[in-house]
């Protein structure tokens, strides 16, 4: 199983970015998925998560600005980030609870994608 995150970059304050996380592998069943971020000198924190049925949950700092979604047919999760601030600058990671025939249910992480909000 692999999770591939993409979409990071440099954006000005007030701007928007859309992150994507694509899961690949054989005979996988993806349960909950989530986006995490880690800013310099800070611990990794949960940003948003979404259940297999599409129910989202957000950390307070991003409510009203970020939207998490998923396309189960494409095994892909998205994070639409609007009205970005410098405090959103971090490496963003995607993660998923994924079931495979060989391992059963386990947590998998993608590589990070850097989001920099700066003028």
PDB file of C-alpha atoms in Angstrom:
ATOM      1  CA  UNK A   1       0.000   0.000   0.000  1.00  0.00           C
ATOM      2  CA  UNK A   2       1.244   3.455  -0.874  1.00  0.00           C
ATOM      3  CA  UNK A   3      -0.164   6.886  -0.142  1.00  0.00           C
ATOM      4  CA  UNK A   4       1.047   9.642  -2.437  1.00  0.00           C
ATOM      5  CA  UNK A   5       0.465  13.222  -1.302  1.00  0.00           C
ATOM      6  CA  UNK A   6       0.730  16.157  -3.677  1.00  0.00           C
ATOM      7  CA  UNK A   7      -0.342  19.741  -4.175  1.00  0.00           C
ATOM      8  CA  UNK A   8       1.836  21.662  -1.767  1.00  0.00           C
ATOM      9  CA  UNK A   9       3.625  24.839  -2.682  1.00  0.00           C
ATOM     10  CA  UNK A  10       4.169  28.498  -1.943  1.00  0.00           C
ATOM     11  CA  UNK A  11       1.106  30.693  -1.640  1.00  0.00           C
ATOM     12  CA  UNK A  12       0.465  34.205  -0.422  1.00  0.00           C
ATOM     13  CA  UNK A  13      -1.629  34.864   2.674  1.00  0.00           C
ATOM     14  CA  UNK A  14      -5.292  34.671   1.794  1.00  0.00           C
ATOM     15  CA  UNK A  15      -4.606  32.273  -1.034  1.00  0.00           C
ATOM     16  CA  UNK A  16      -5.743  28.714  -1.630  1.00  0.00           C
ATOM     17  CA  UNK A  17      -4.228  25.311  -2.274  1.00  0.00           C
ATOM     18  CA  UNK A  18      -5.685  21.877  -2.858  1.00  0.00           C
ATOM     19  CA  UNK A  19      -3.845  18.852  -1.574  1.00  0.00           C
ATOM     20  CA  UNK A  20      -4.434  15.352  -2.898  1.00  0.00           C
ATOM     21  CA  UNK A  21      -3.621  11.954  -1.436  1.00  0.00           C
ATOM     22  CA  UNK A  22      -3.904   8.917  -3.675  1.00  0.00           C
ATOM     23  CA  UNK A  23      -3.825   5.395  -2.280  1.00  0.00           C
ATOM     24  CA  UNK A  24      -2.612   2.499  -4.361  1.00  0.00           C
ATOM     25  CA  UNK A  25      -2.281  -1.209  -3.810  1.00  0.00           C
ATOM     26  CA  UNK A  26      -4.069  -4.463  -4.434  1.00  0.00           C
ATOM     27  CA  UNK A  27      -7.413  -5.355  -2.920  1.00  0.00           C
ATOM     28  CA  UNK A  28      -7.343  -2.545  -0.412  1.00  0.00           C
ATOM     29  CA  UNK A  29     -10.262  -1.247   1.603  1.00  0.00           C
ATOM     30  CA  UNK A  30      -9.798   2.269   2.865  1.00  0.00           C
ATOM     31  CA  UNK A  31     -11.536   3.184   6.085  1.00  0.00           C
ATOM     32  CA  UNK A  32     -10.907   6.549   7.708  1.00  0.00           C
ATOM     33  CA  UNK A  33      -8.376   8.955   6.240  1.00  0.00           C
ATOM     34  CA  UNK A  34      -6.844  12.126   7.519  1.00  0.00           C
ATOM     35  CA  UNK A  35      -4.513  15.032   6.976  1.00  0.00           C
ATOM     36  CA  UNK A  36      -1.880  15.947   9.527  1.00  0.00           C
ATOM     37  CA  UNK A  37       0.666  18.720   9.574  1.00  0.00           C
ATOM     38  CA  UNK A  38       3.944  19.450  11.279  1.00  0.00           C
ATOM     39  CA  UNK A  39       5.304  22.957  11.506  1.00  0.00           C
ATOM     40  CA  UNK A  40       8.946  23.646  12.334  1.00  0.00           C
ATOM     41  CA  UNK A  41       9.715  22.969  15.982  1.00  0.00           C
ATOM     42  CA  UNK A  42       6.189  21.699  16.622  1.00  0.00           C
ATOM     43  CA  UNK A  43       4.590  18.302  17.034  1.00  0.00           C
ATOM     44  CA  UNK A  44       2.574  16.734  14.276  1.00  0.00           C
ATOM     45  CA  UNK A  45      -1.110  17.565  14.631  1.00  0.00           C
ATOM     46  CA  UNK A  46      -4.320  16.340  13.119  1.00  0.00           C
ATOM     47  CA  UNK A  47      -5.843  18.838  10.691  1.00  0.00           C
ATOM     48  CA  UNK A  48      -8.887  16.997   9.402  1.00  0.00           C
ATOM     49  CA  UNK A  49     -10.176  13.484   9.005  1.00  0.00           C
ATOM     50  CA  UNK A  50     -12.959  11.828   7.096  1.00  0.00           C
ATOM     51  CA  UNK A  51     -14.736   8.528   7.570  1.00  0.00           C
ATOM     52  CA  UNK A  52     -15.342   5.977   4.862  1.00  0.00           C
ATOM     53  CA  UNK A  53     -18.867   7.345   4.632  1.00  0.00           C
ATOM     54  CA  UNK A  54     -17.657  10.884   4.105  1.00  0.00           C
ATOM     55  CA  UNK A  55     -18.229  12.424   7.533  1.00  0.00           C
ATOM     56  CA  UNK A  56     -15.597  15.105   8.174  1.00  0.00           C
ATOM     57  CA  UNK A  57     -14.026  16.395  11.331  1.00  0.00           C
ATOM     58  CA  UNK A  58     -11.704  19.402  11.669  1.00  0.00           C
ATOM     59  CA  UNK A  59      -9.388  20.891  14.186  1.00  0.00           C
ATOM     60  CA  UNK A  60     -10.655  24.247  15.397  1.00  0.00           C
ATOM     61  CA  UNK A  61      -7.848  26.207  13.725  1.00  0.00           C
ATOM     62  CA  UNK A  62      -9.013  25.286  10.227  1.00  0.00           C
ATOM     63  CA  UNK A  63     -12.790  25.134  10.615  1.00  0.00           C
ATOM     64  CA  UNK A  64     -14.503  27.266   8.004  1.00  0.00           C
ATOM     65  CA  UNK A  65     -11.356  27.490   5.867  1.00  0.00           C
ATOM     66  CA  UNK A  66     -10.411  23.905   5.006  1.00  0.00           C
ATOM     67  CA  UNK A  67     -12.590  21.230   3.438  1.00  0.00           C
ATOM     68  CA  UNK A  68     -11.710  17.548   3.425  1.00  0.00           C
ATOM     69  CA  UNK A  69     -13.274  15.218   0.889  1.00  0.00           C
ATOM     70  CA  UNK A  70     -12.674  11.860  -0.721  1.00  0.00           C
ATOM     71  CA  UNK A  71     -13.432  10.060  -3.939  1.00  0.00           C
ATOM     72  CA  UNK A  72     -13.764   6.400  -3.033  1.00  0.00           C
ATOM     73  CA  UNK A  73     -13.839   5.342  -6.677  1.00  0.00           C
ATOM     74  CA  UNK A  74     -10.394   6.874  -7.138  1.00  0.00           C
ATOM     75  CA  UNK A  75      -9.050   5.953  -3.676  1.00  0.00           C
ATOM     76  CA  UNK A  76      -8.169   9.617  -3.307  1.00  0.00           C
ATOM     77  CA  UNK A  77      -8.596  12.164  -0.531  1.00  0.00           C
ATOM     78  CA  UNK A  78      -8.437  15.920  -0.903  1.00  0.00           C
ATOM     79  CA  UNK A  79      -7.903  18.930   1.307  1.00  0.00           C
ATOM     80  CA  UNK A  80      -9.103  22.244  -0.049  1.00  0.00           C
ATOM     81  CA  UNK A  81      -7.399  25.002   1.895  1.00  0.00           C
ATOM     82  CA  UNK A  82      -8.722  28.545   1.604  1.00  0.00           C
ATOM     83  CA  UNK A  83      -7.802  31.822   3.254  1.00  0.00           C
ATOM     84  CA  UNK A  84      -4.391  30.485   4.178  1.00  0.00           C
ATOM     85  CA  UNK A  85      -2.319  32.226   6.818  1.00  0.00           C
ATOM     86  CA  UNK A  86       1.379  31.985   7.685  1.00  0.00           C
ATOM     87  CA  UNK A  87       0.369  29.823  10.644  1.00  0.00           C
ATOM     88  CA  UNK A  88      -0.719  27.148   8.160  1.00  0.00           C
ATOM     89  CA  UNK A  89       2.865  26.763   6.982  1.00  0.00           C
ATOM     90  CA  UNK A  90       3.877  23.150   7.586  1.00  0.00           C
ATOM     91  CA  UNK A  91       4.609  19.822   6.023  1.00  0.00           C
ATOM     92  CA  UNK A  92       1.266  18.148   5.419  1.00  0.00           C
ATOM     93  CA  UNK A  93       0.945  14.382   5.647  1.00  0.00           C
ATOM     94  CA  UNK A  94      -1.898  12.125   4.673  1.00  0.00           C
ATOM     95  CA  UNK A  95      -2.720   8.937   6.482  1.00  0.00           C
ATOM     96  CA  UNK A  96      -5.261   6.210   6.169  1.00  0.00           C
ATOM     97  CA  UNK A  97      -6.558   3.182   7.991  1.00  0.00           C
ATOM     98  CA  UNK A  98      -6.398   0.595   5.239  1.00  0.00           C
ATOM     99  CA  UNK A  99      -7.303  -3.059   5.164  1.00  0.00           C
ATOM    100  CA  UNK A 100      -5.389  -5.525   3.021  1.00  0.00           C
ATOM    101  CA  UNK A 101      -5.769  -9.320   2.822  1.00  0.00           C
ATOM    102  CA  UNK A 102      -2.186  -9.897   3.920  1.00  0.00           C
ATOM    103  CA  UNK A 103      -1.962  -7.526   6.863  1.00  0.00           C
ATOM    104  CA  UNK A 104      -5.494  -6.775   7.864  1.00  0.00           C
ATOM    105  CA  UNK A 105      -6.262  -3.265   9.078  1.00  0.00           C
ATOM    106  CA  UNK A 106      -3.271  -0.971   9.600  1.00  0.00           C
ATOM    107  CA  UNK A 107      -2.333   2.691   9.473  1.00  0.00           C
ATOM    108  CA  UNK A 108      -0.364   3.947   6.489  1.00  0.00           C
ATOM    109  CA  UNK A 109       1.306   7.301   5.939  1.00  0.00           C
ATOM    110  CA  UNK A 110       2.187   9.191   2.819  1.00  0.00           C
ATOM    111  CA  UNK A 111       5.248  11.324   2.350  1.00  0.00           C
ATOM    112  CA  UNK A 112       4.816  14.948   3.300  1.00  0.00           C
ATOM    113  CA  UNK A 113       4.051  17.839   1.016  1.00  0.00           C
ATOM    114  CA  UNK A 114       5.288  21.267   2.033  1.00  0.00           C
ATOM    115  CA  UNK A 115       2.871  24.177   2.251  1.00  0.00           C
ATOM    116  CA  UNK A 116       4.450  27.594   2.685  1.00  0.00           C
ATOM    117  CA  UNK A 117       2.273  30.645   3.210  1.00  0.00           C
ATOM    118  CA  UNK A 118       4.296  33.801   2.798  1.00  0.00           C
ATOM    119  CA  UNK A 119       4.198  37.141   1.084  1.00  0.00           C
TER     120      UNK A 119
END
